[in-house]
Short mmCIF file of C-alpha atoms and ligand atoms in Angstrom, two decimals:
data_model
loop_
_atom_site.label_atom_id
_atom_site.label_comp_id
_atom_site.label_asym_id
_atom_site.label_seq_id
_atom_site.Cartn_x
_atom_site.Cartn_y
_atom_site.Cartn_z
CA MET A 1 -5.81 -8.62 24.87
CA LEU A 2 -8.94 -6.43 25.10
CA ILE A 3 -8.65 -3.15 23.24
CA LEU A 4 -10.91 -0.06 23.03
CA GLY A 5 -10.68 1.48 19.54
CA ILE A 6 -11.49 5.14 18.85
CA GLU A 7 -11.98 6.62 15.39
CA SER A 8 -12.47 10.38 14.93
CA SER A 9 -10.49 11.32 11.80
CA CYS A 10 -13.30 12.91 9.86
CA ASP A 11 -17.08 13.02 10.31
CA ASP A 12 -17.81 9.66 11.97
CA THR A 13 -17.28 9.00 15.66
CA GLY A 14 -16.54 5.27 16.03
CA VAL A 15 -15.78 3.14 19.10
CA ALA A 16 -15.29 -0.62 19.47
CA PHE A 17 -14.07 -3.34 21.80
CA TYR A 18 -11.86 -5.93 20.15
CA ASP A 19 -10.42 -8.93 21.93
CA SER A 20 -7.50 -10.80 20.34
CA GLY A 21 -8.97 -14.14 21.44
CA ARG A 22 -12.68 -13.58 21.04
CA GLY A 23 -12.76 -11.11 18.16
CA LEU A 24 -15.01 -8.05 17.93
CA LEU A 25 -17.21 -7.72 21.02
CA GLY A 26 -19.20 -4.74 19.70
CA HIS A 27 -18.96 -1.36 18.07
CA ARG A 28 -20.85 1.94 17.68
CA VAL A 29 -20.67 4.64 14.98
CA HIS A 30 -22.25 8.04 15.15
CA THR A 31 -22.24 9.72 11.76
CA GLN A 32 -22.35 13.53 11.37
CA SER A 33 -23.68 13.63 7.78
CA ASP A 34 -26.70 15.75 8.84
CA ILE A 35 -24.46 18.38 10.40
CA HIS A 36 -22.39 18.87 7.18
CA ALA A 37 -25.05 18.22 4.53
CA ASP A 38 -25.98 21.93 4.17
CA TYR A 39 -22.34 22.82 3.44
CA GLY A 40 -21.73 20.17 0.80
CA GLY A 41 -18.66 18.89 2.64
CA VAL A 42 -17.20 18.35 6.08
CA VAL A 43 -16.76 21.54 8.15
CA PRO A 44 -13.71 20.73 10.32
CA GLU A 45 -14.65 22.81 13.39
CA LEU A 46 -18.20 21.43 13.48
CA ALA A 47 -16.75 17.92 13.19
CA SER A 48 -14.41 18.41 16.14
CA ARG A 49 -17.14 19.81 18.35
CA ASP A 50 -19.50 16.96 17.59
CA HIS A 51 -16.78 14.38 18.36
CA VAL A 52 -16.38 16.07 21.76
CA ARG A 53 -20.12 15.73 22.40
CA ARG A 54 -20.42 12.12 21.20
CA LEU A 55 -17.31 10.22 22.10
CA LEU A 56 -17.68 9.59 25.85
CA PRO A 57 -21.44 8.80 25.70
CA LEU A 58 -20.71 6.34 22.85
CA ILE A 59 -18.02 4.58 24.91
CA ARG A 60 -20.35 4.45 27.92
CA ASP A 61 -23.22 3.06 25.79
CA LEU A 62 -20.99 0.39 24.17
CA SER A 63 -19.50 -0.53 27.54
CA GLN A 64 -22.97 -1.23 28.98
CA ALA A 65 -24.14 -3.13 25.88
CA CYS A 66 -21.08 -5.39 25.91
CA GLY A 67 -20.79 -5.76 29.65
CA VAL A 68 -17.21 -4.52 29.44
CA GLY A 69 -15.90 -2.12 32.07
CA LEU A 70 -13.01 0.23 31.42
CA SER A 71 -11.05 -1.63 34.09
CA ASP A 72 -11.25 -4.77 31.90
CA LEU A 73 -9.26 -3.11 29.11
CA ASP A 74 -5.67 -4.05 28.29
CA GLY A 75 -5.07 -1.12 25.91
CA ILE A 76 -6.51 1.70 23.84
CA ALA A 77 -6.03 2.47 20.17
CA TYR A 78 -6.99 5.70 18.43
CA THR A 79 -6.71 7.11 14.91
CA GLN A 80 -3.63 9.31 14.97
CA GLY A 81 -3.85 10.31 11.25
CA PRO A 82 -4.32 11.09 8.49
CA GLY A 83 -7.43 13.25 8.86
CA LEU A 84 -8.64 16.59 10.18
CA ALA A 85 -6.29 17.88 12.87
CA GLY A 86 -9.03 19.05 15.27
CA ALA A 87 -11.11 15.89 14.85
CA LEU A 88 -8.05 13.67 15.39
CA LEU A 89 -7.10 15.60 18.54
CA VAL A 90 -10.44 14.77 20.18
CA GLY A 91 -9.87 11.01 19.79
CA ALA A 92 -6.15 11.29 20.71
CA ALA A 93 -6.81 13.37 23.87
CA THR A 94 -9.55 11.01 25.03
CA ALA A 95 -7.41 7.87 24.36
CA VAL A 96 -4.32 9.25 26.01
CA GLY A 97 -6.34 10.59 29.01
CA LEU A 98 -7.99 7.16 29.50
CA SER A 99 -4.61 5.42 29.16
CA ARG A 100 -3.18 7.63 31.87
CA ALA A 101 -6.15 7.16 34.21
CA LEU A 102 -6.30 3.40 33.71
CA GLU A 103 -2.53 2.96 33.47
CA ILE A 104 -2.79 0.86 30.28
CA PRO A 105 -0.91 1.19 26.99
CA VAL A 106 -2.15 3.53 24.24
CA MET A 107 -1.40 3.18 20.51
CA GLY A 108 -1.85 5.73 17.67
CA VAL A 109 -3.13 3.93 14.58
CA HIS A 110 -2.91 4.97 10.88
CA HIS A 111 -6.46 5.34 9.57
CA LEU A 112 -5.68 3.67 6.23
CA GLU A 113 -3.98 0.74 8.02
CA GLY A 114 -7.25 0.32 9.81
CA HIS A 115 -9.10 0.15 6.44
CA LEU A 116 -6.45 -2.21 4.96
CA LEU A 117 -6.74 -4.64 7.90
CA SER A 118 -10.57 -4.39 8.26
CA PRO A 119 -11.12 -7.56 6.15
CA LEU A 120 -9.53 -9.47 9.03
CA LEU A 121 -12.80 -8.75 10.87
CA SER A 122 -14.66 -11.03 8.44
CA ASP A 123 -14.92 -14.79 8.48
CA PRO A 124 -13.07 -16.26 6.58
CA ALA A 125 -10.32 -13.67 6.89
CA PRO A 126 -7.69 -13.40 4.11
CA GLY A 127 -4.14 -14.54 4.83
CA PHE A 128 -1.13 -12.43 3.90
CA PRO A 129 0.01 -11.44 1.33
CA PHE A 130 -2.87 -9.75 -0.48
CA ILE A 131 -3.60 -6.90 -2.82
CA ALA A 132 -5.91 -4.21 -1.37
CA LEU A 133 -7.97 -1.69 -3.24
CA LEU A 134 -8.59 1.24 -0.85
CA VAL A 135 -11.43 3.37 -2.18
CA SER A 136 -12.73 6.02 0.18
CA GLY A 137 -13.69 9.71 0.15
CA GLY A 138 -10.05 10.71 0.43
CA HIS A 139 -8.12 7.86 -1.13
CA THR A 140 -7.95 5.60 -4.18
CA GLN A 141 -4.99 3.30 -3.89
CA LEU A 142 -3.84 -0.18 -4.88
CA MET A 143 -1.55 -1.58 -2.17
CA GLU A 144 0.42 -4.73 -1.70
CA VAL A 145 -0.04 -5.92 1.89
CA ALA A 146 2.65 -8.43 2.84
CA GLY A 147 1.88 -8.35 6.57
CA VAL A 148 1.03 -5.92 9.41
CA GLY A 149 3.14 -2.80 8.68
CA CYS A 150 4.41 -4.08 5.31
CA TYR A 151 2.63 -1.98 2.70
CA THR A 152 3.78 -1.10 -0.81
CA LEU A 153 1.89 1.45 -2.87
CA LEU A 154 1.27 0.04 -6.36
CA GLY A 155 -0.85 2.88 -7.78
CA GLU A 156 -3.15 5.75 -6.81
CA THR A 157 -5.33 8.49 -8.16
CA VAL A 158 -3.61 11.41 -9.76
CA ASP A 159 -6.50 13.77 -8.92
CA ASP A 160 -9.88 13.09 -7.23
CA ALA A 161 -10.47 10.05 -5.03
CA ALA A 162 -13.21 7.68 -6.24
CA GLY A 163 -15.44 8.57 -3.28
CA GLU A 164 -14.85 12.27 -3.90
CA ALA A 165 -15.91 11.78 -7.57
CA PHE A 166 -19.07 9.95 -6.38
CA ASP A 167 -19.81 12.76 -3.96
CA LYS A 168 -19.19 15.59 -6.45
CA THR A 169 -21.24 13.84 -9.15
CA ALA A 170 -24.03 13.16 -6.65
CA GLN A 171 -24.01 16.85 -5.86
CA LEU A 172 -24.36 17.72 -9.56
CA LEU A 173 -27.31 15.36 -9.60
CA GLY A 174 -28.87 17.14 -6.62
CA LEU A 175 -28.42 14.20 -4.27
CA GLY A 176 -26.86 15.97 -1.27
CA TYR A 177 -23.73 15.11 0.62
CA PRO A 178 -22.14 12.58 0.97
CA GLY A 179 -23.94 11.25 -2.09
CA GLY A 180 -22.15 8.01 -3.03
CA ALA A 181 -24.83 5.69 -1.66
CA ALA A 182 -27.68 7.91 -2.99
CA LEU A 183 -26.06 7.95 -6.45
CA ALA A 184 -25.80 4.16 -6.37
CA ALA A 185 -29.50 3.92 -5.43
CA LEU A 186 -30.47 6.26 -8.29
CA ALA A 187 -28.30 4.25 -10.73
CA GLN A 188 -30.30 1.10 -9.98
CA ASP A 189 -33.12 2.32 -12.26
CA GLY A 190 -30.75 3.58 -14.95
CA ASP A 191 -29.33 2.25 -18.19
CA PRO A 192 -25.51 2.34 -17.85
CA GLU A 193 -25.01 2.17 -21.62
CA ARG A 194 -27.21 4.96 -22.88
CA PHE A 195 -24.60 7.70 -22.28
CA PRO A 196 -21.04 6.66 -23.13
CA LEU A 197 -18.68 8.33 -20.63
CA PRO A 198 -14.83 8.24 -20.80
CA ARG A 199 -12.85 5.55 -18.96
CA PRO A 200 -9.89 7.71 -17.73
CA MET A 201 -6.48 5.96 -17.76
CA LEU A 202 -8.07 2.59 -18.52
CA ASP A 203 -5.26 1.71 -20.89
CA SER A 204 -2.37 3.53 -19.20
CA PRO A 205 0.53 1.11 -18.56
CA ASP A 206 0.45 1.73 -14.78
CA LEU A 207 -1.81 1.21 -11.82
CA ASN A 208 -2.86 4.85 -11.43
CA PHE A 209 -6.36 6.37 -11.66
CA SER A 210 -7.94 9.67 -12.60
CA PHE A 211 -11.53 10.67 -11.90
CA SER A 212 -11.78 14.46 -12.28
CA GLY A 213 -12.39 14.34 -16.05
CA LEU A 214 -15.31 11.98 -15.53
CA LYS A 215 -16.96 14.46 -13.20
CA THR A 216 -16.58 17.20 -15.85
CA ALA A 217 -18.10 14.93 -18.50
CA VAL A 218 -21.10 14.36 -16.23
CA ARG A 219 -21.48 18.08 -15.66
CA LEU A 220 -21.77 18.65 -19.41
CA LEU A 221 -24.20 15.76 -19.78
CA ILE A 222 -26.46 17.10 -17.01
CA ARG A 223 -26.55 20.50 -18.73
CA GLN A 224 -27.73 18.91 -21.98
CA ARG A 225 -30.28 16.54 -20.45
CA GLY A 226 -33.40 16.69 -18.33
CA GLU A 227 -34.64 15.42 -15.01
CA ALA A 228 -35.83 12.08 -16.45
CA ASP A 229 -32.29 11.23 -17.62
CA ARG A 230 -30.78 11.38 -14.14
CA PRO A 231 -30.95 7.62 -13.41
CA ASP A 232 -29.15 6.87 -16.73
CA ILE A 233 -26.47 9.46 -16.02
CA ALA A 234 -25.92 8.05 -12.53
CA ALA A 235 -25.67 4.52 -13.95
CA ALA A 236 -23.24 5.63 -16.64
CA PHE A 237 -20.99 7.32 -14.10
CA GLN A 238 -21.02 4.38 -11.71
CA GLU A 239 -20.28 1.96 -14.56
CA ALA A 240 -17.29 4.01 -15.71
CA VAL A 241 -15.76 4.11 -12.20
CA ALA A 242 -16.47 0.42 -11.58
CA GLU A 243 -14.94 -0.60 -14.93
CA VAL A 244 -11.72 1.34 -14.38
CA LEU A 245 -11.29 0.14 -10.81
CA ALA A 246 -11.86 -3.49 -11.82
CA ALA A 247 -9.48 -3.24 -14.79
CA LYS A 248 -6.67 -1.82 -12.69
CA ALA A 249 -7.26 -4.45 -9.98
CA SER A 250 -6.90 -7.16 -12.65
CA ARG A 251 -3.69 -5.55 -13.82
CA ALA A 252 -2.38 -5.60 -10.23
CA TRP A 253 -3.14 -9.32 -9.83
CA ARG A 254 -1.42 -10.08 -13.10
CA GLU A 255 1.67 -7.98 -12.33
CA THR A 256 2.20 -9.23 -8.77
CA GLY A 257 0.91 -12.80 -9.08
CA HIS A 258 -1.03 -12.43 -5.78
CA ARG A 259 -4.26 -14.38 -5.70
CA ARG A 260 -5.96 -12.78 -2.68
CA PHE A 261 -7.70 -9.42 -3.04
CA VAL A 262 -9.27 -7.18 -0.49
CA VAL A 263 -11.59 -4.19 -1.00
CA ALA A 264 -11.66 -1.52 1.68
CA GLY A 265 -13.07 1.97 2.16
CA GLY A 266 -16.54 3.48 1.76
CA VAL A 267 -16.80 3.03 -2.00
CA GLY A 268 -16.19 -0.68 -1.42
CA ALA A 269 -19.85 -0.81 -0.32
CA ASN A 270 -20.91 -0.13 -3.95
CA HIS A 271 -22.77 -3.15 -5.39
CA ARG A 272 -21.91 -2.58 -9.03
CA LEU A 273 -18.20 -2.26 -8.17
CA ARG A 274 -18.44 -5.51 -6.23
CA GLU A 275 -20.10 -7.25 -9.19
CA ARG A 276 -17.44 -6.15 -11.61
CA LEU A 277 -14.58 -6.97 -9.27
CA SER A 278 -16.01 -10.42 -8.44
CA HIS A 279 -16.55 -11.13 -12.12
CA ALA A 280 -12.97 -10.19 -13.01
CA ALA A 281 -11.63 -12.18 -10.03
CA ASP A 282 -13.56 -15.34 -10.95
CA ARG A 283 -12.16 -15.17 -14.45
CA GLU A 284 -8.57 -14.97 -13.13
CA GLY A 285 -8.86 -17.37 -10.19
CA VAL A 286 -8.48 -14.61 -7.56
CA GLN A 287 -10.31 -14.78 -4.25
CA VAL A 288 -11.97 -11.50 -3.21
CA TYR A 289 -12.69 -10.45 0.39
CA TYR A 290 -15.14 -7.70 1.19
CA PRO A 291 -15.45 -6.38 4.71
CA PRO A 292 -19.12 -6.26 5.82
CA PRO A 293 -20.60 -2.85 4.66
CA GLN A 294 -20.52 -1.35 8.16
CA PHE A 295 -16.76 -1.93 8.24
CA CYS A 296 -16.23 -0.45 4.77
CA THR A 297 -16.97 3.04 5.95
CA ASP A 298 -15.17 4.65 8.90
CA ASN A 299 -15.59 2.73 12.17
CA GLY A 300 -13.88 2.07 15.49
CA ALA A 301 -13.63 -1.73 14.96
CA MET A 302 -10.86 -1.50 12.36
CA ILE A 303 -8.89 0.82 14.66
CA ALA A 304 -9.30 -1.49 17.63
CA LEU A 305 -8.20 -4.45 15.48
CA ALA A 306 -5.18 -2.68 14.03
CA GLY A 307 -4.29 -1.38 17.53
CA ALA A 308 -4.51 -4.90 19.00
CA LEU A 309 -2.16 -6.28 16.34
CA ARG A 310 0.32 -3.48 16.84
CA LEU A 311 0.18 -3.55 20.69
CA GLU A 312 0.80 -7.29 20.62
CA ARG A 313 3.80 -6.80 18.39
CA GLN A 314 5.10 -3.93 20.51
CA LYS A 315 4.68 -5.90 23.73
CA ALA A 316 7.21 -8.37 22.38
CA ASP A 317 9.66 -5.57 21.46
CA ALA A 318 9.59 -3.06 24.29
CA ALA A 319 7.49 -1.50 27.00
CA ALA A 320 4.36 0.06 25.49
CA THR A 321 3.51 3.76 25.99
CA ILE A 322 1.17 4.73 28.82
CA GLY A 323 -0.34 8.20 28.84
CA GLY A 324 2.25 10.93 28.14
CA SER A 325 2.34 13.60 25.51
CA PHE A 326 0.91 13.02 22.03
CA THR A 327 0.69 14.42 18.54
CA VAL A 328 -1.69 13.79 15.64
CA ARG A 329 -0.60 13.46 12.05
CA PRO A 330 -3.11 15.05 9.66
CA ARG A 331 -0.81 14.01 6.78
CA TRP A 332 0.88 10.62 7.22
CA PRO A 333 2.10 8.54 4.25
CA LEU A 334 1.13 4.90 4.84
CA GLU A 335 4.46 3.67 3.52
CA GLU A 336 6.22 5.28 6.52
CA LEU A 337 4.72 2.53 8.70
CA ARG A 338 6.86 -0.47 9.67
O1 KG4 B 401 -14.12 5.22 4.02
P1 KG4 B 401 -15.13 6.30 4.18
O2 KG4 B 401 -16.24 6.08 5.11
O3 KG4 B 401 -14.54 7.62 4.58
C1 KG4 B 401 -13.32 8.15 4.20
O4 KG4 B 401 -13.29 8.80 3.17
O5 KG4 B 401 -12.36 7.86 4.91
O6 KG4 B 401 -15.74 6.55 2.71
C2 KG4 B 401 -16.72 7.51 2.45
C3 KG4 B 401 -16.94 7.58 0.97
C4 KG4 B 401 -17.87 8.76 0.55
O7 KG4 B 401 -17.26 9.41 -0.54
C5 KG4 B 401 -19.16 8.04 0.13
O8 KG4 B 401 -19.91 8.76 -0.81
C6 KG4 B 401 -18.66 6.78 -0.41
O9 KG4 B 401 -17.60 6.40 0.47
N1 KG4 B 401 -19.70 5.69 -0.45
C7 KG4 B 401 -20.15 5.12 -1.57
C8 KG4 B 401 -21.13 4.20 -1.21
N2 KG4 B 401 -21.25 4.22 0.14
C9 KG4 B 401 -20.39 5.18 0.58
N3 KG4 B 401 -19.79 5.30 -2.86
C10 KG4 B 401 -20.39 4.57 -3.82
N4 KG4 B 401 -21.37 3.66 -3.55
C11 KG4 B 401 -21.75 3.45 -2.30
N5 KG4 B 401 -22.69 2.50 -2.02
ZN1 ZN B 402 -11.90 6.14 5.97
#
């Protein structure tokens, strides 16, 4: 089954061809960071308009590069939510329009399910069940993944997402938006122990997180310190986030007994976080799977993969949807999926 995947939930336009037999044939991502940088965050209307401009040329380009024609497709998957309504509508309208024209099934995919299943794009891929840590700009969640569509929320952030905390702290350090990767680069030259920062909820008896206090502590520190201290502040912040995430992941392994662990979402690209998670996992005999960095951030490949798995399942149940009316779901709890 050859599927075109379309991702347009936020500020990245992603497309991919995934074949159930041959795996990923190719993918393209166009990121809009430059457009939103001046505003310090994503401007929804600008995001939608850029998706309109980029989506079809990206599909055409990928199609040529992979030698795949639209008539070769067996189905189309698009991100139906959660995300920005206008941005989602661009992907949805394109997918449903193509489905109608080509008379092939179309499937709306949950963006976070895409992230959760993205490790299946790596070799070796984890088997089910596994624990997943989803750490992106909008989410920080520990999930139990028993199979496709079987997700149980174990814990999540009570305020800012980890990526959001990285971005806000990066902004305080004058690193622009989105600043997670730039903060990590600055932290490389820093001493993580010079400035002790709080470890929010490290010892709470649950699997929840909190990051907004950390950002406030950094703000105070920046006020008291000078330019030369920025690398040490960045390193201290990164260390605090990585320590808390690794500690809660360990707690999740101990509480559930699962021995496979997957890291997904943009913050999963962070090297220090990976070091701490791998260290904790080695100690406890847990195997960790990281999607390749280009599949940690938003991309079309994870949507094509999730769509292929769902379309295959649906084919067995009932006739799949072709064209027709559609809605997007800007808010969509992952646990509603079956
Ligand atoms: O999953 P993603 O591409 O988008 C969604 O939020 O859905 O994640 C983007 C987030 C941003 O907050 C970005 O700053 C962060 O991931 N990020 C990083 C790194 N690379 C991206 N945070 C820390 N270290 C990195 N190397
Ligand atoms: Zn994402």
